[in-house]
C-alpha cells in the first residue's frame, strides 16, 4: 500500500542506494510499471483495478489514461493487477487488459478494444464457496476482490508484430495471429485444472511459434506448479514443470534474451532456473529468502536479473550471464573463469562523509551497491582439502562403513600441523603482461565471485598482523585491456588452473576538466606512495629505536660496572631521536598551545596523497612542490636515522655485552661456552 516506485539498482555513491534515490510515480498500491524503451522519462504506472497513468519523470506530470466504457456499455472488469505491455515493435503502442484487450497507438491518449469479452463470462454468484451458494447478504461475500472474469496476462511476439496472446483469471488463453484474425480460444489443456488462474503468458523472443504459460490453482487448494510450452502458437502444449517442487505455485516467468533454453520461474517459495529448456530446474537461493517471487525482469544491458517478491522487497542478481554457459561439459572441468563484463572506473561519491551510514544513525536506510570494480565469476569442481580434512573424511567413512579408523603416525600429525592450507589466487595483468594485482579467492566448490577494485596494491608497511589476501588497495590502474588467471597454491607450489580471461576497464563519464596525462598521474602516484610508505616505515623504525634505547637504559641500571660516558651517549641519542620524531610528526609543544606549527614530513605526505583516492585529475603544481619539499626534508632525517641504526646502536649493544648487561629481548646475545 505504498505507491508505485522507481529506483536504481546501483549508484556511484559509496553508501549505496538511499531512500532519497527512489521516487514515486503514482499513488495507490504498487503495480505494473512500463518504461518507454526509447525515452526513460516516459513511465506508465497503475494502481489497483486498472487506474493507469502516464508519468513524466522529467517534469513530474501525471496524465490519467485509463480506457473508459463506451456509451451504454456494461462496466469493464479490471484485474486487481491489470496487465499492461508496451509493444516490442512500436514504443508508442500499448496493450492494456480489462475483460477486453485494449490497444493504443498514441501512448494512451486514445484506446480501441480488440474484440469483445475474453473471459468465460461466468456468474460468480453461481459458483459454490466452501461447498454452498451464499446469500447476497453474506458478510463480505465479494468484498476486497476483483470483479472475476478479466485478463491477467498479455504478450505480443517480439518475432512477429500483432501476434498476440492473453490469459485470464478464469483459466483461458486466447491467441490472435495477426491484426485481421479472430481470437482463438484455448480452454482445455491436458493436466491443467479448469478455472486455474493464468499467471504467465510469454511469447518467445527466439521463435514466433513458441509461447510459454503458467497456471496457479491455489484458490482451489492445489499448490502444484504448472508451467507449459507450446511450439505451435498455443495449439498444443507440453508440461515443463518437471522437477519443480510439488508445493509451490508459479507466479512469474522470464526467458533469457540470448539463450532460448535459459528460463526462470518465480514460485510461491523462491526462484528456479533451467538452462536446458525446462528439463531440469535448479533453485537460485543465495541470499534470497523462501518467498513468493511475483515478478521477474531482465535488464539486458547489464545482464541483471531483477525480482519483485511479496513482502520482502526487490532482489537483483548482478550479471546472471554465466548461467548461459553453466552446462554439464563446463561443470565437468576442474576450474573455469566465466566471461567478464566491462568494469566501469569512477570515483565513488561521498556526499555525507564518514563510513557505513555516514554518521546518520540506524534510522538512515540504505541498500548496499554491488561490489565496485571488475567481478570475476569462477567455478571450482572440487574444493582443495587439507591433510586434516581428508583424514576426518576418511574417519567419517570408516564409522559409516563400520571399519577400523586409521590412527595417524606422529610424522603424519606433524605434517597436518605444519601444512599451509591450500588456497585459490587470482593474478591480474595489464595488456603488456605486467602483474598489477594478486587477490585471494574462495576455495569453495561450485560457482563463486570475487571483485577487483581496479586499483594497484597498497604500498603500506606490512607486519605480522597484516591481512594476507591482497585486499589493501592504492590508486587506480589505467583504463584499458586486462586479463585474469586463476591459480591454486598447495604446499607453496602455484599451478595455473583457469584463464587467462580478458576484460576491459573503462571510465564512466568524462570529468568537467579532462585528465590530459593519466600515465603521468599514475607515475606520480607510484613514486609519491612509495615515498609515503618509506616515510611511514621509517617513522615506525624510529619509534622502535626509541623503545630500544629505553630498554638499553633499563639494562644499564641492572649492570654493575658502568661509566658516566655511556649514560651521556644514550641521553644524547634520546634527544636526537626526539627531534627526529618532531620532524616526522610535528612539534607538539607549539600544537599544544594551539599555534600554527611548521608542517611535518608526515603532514606534507598526507596532504600530497589525500587526492589519490578521490580524484583522477592531472598532477597539480602544489602536489609537485609538496613532493619536492618532503623528499628534501626526509632525506636529511633518513640519513641520520640510518647512521644511528647501523653504527650507534650496534656500538652501544657491544658495550653492553662487554659490561655484562642482561640480554635485550629481540637481540641474539653473544654466547661462548665457558
XYZ file of C-alpha atoms in Angstrom, residues 38 52 198 352 424 632 667:
7
model
C 13.403 4.925 -26.258
C -3.463 3.842 -15.439
C -3.267 -17.808 -15.747
C 27.775 12.548 3.656
C 42.972 -20.081 -4.660
C 64.460 17.049 0.808
C 68.636 -9.335 20.135
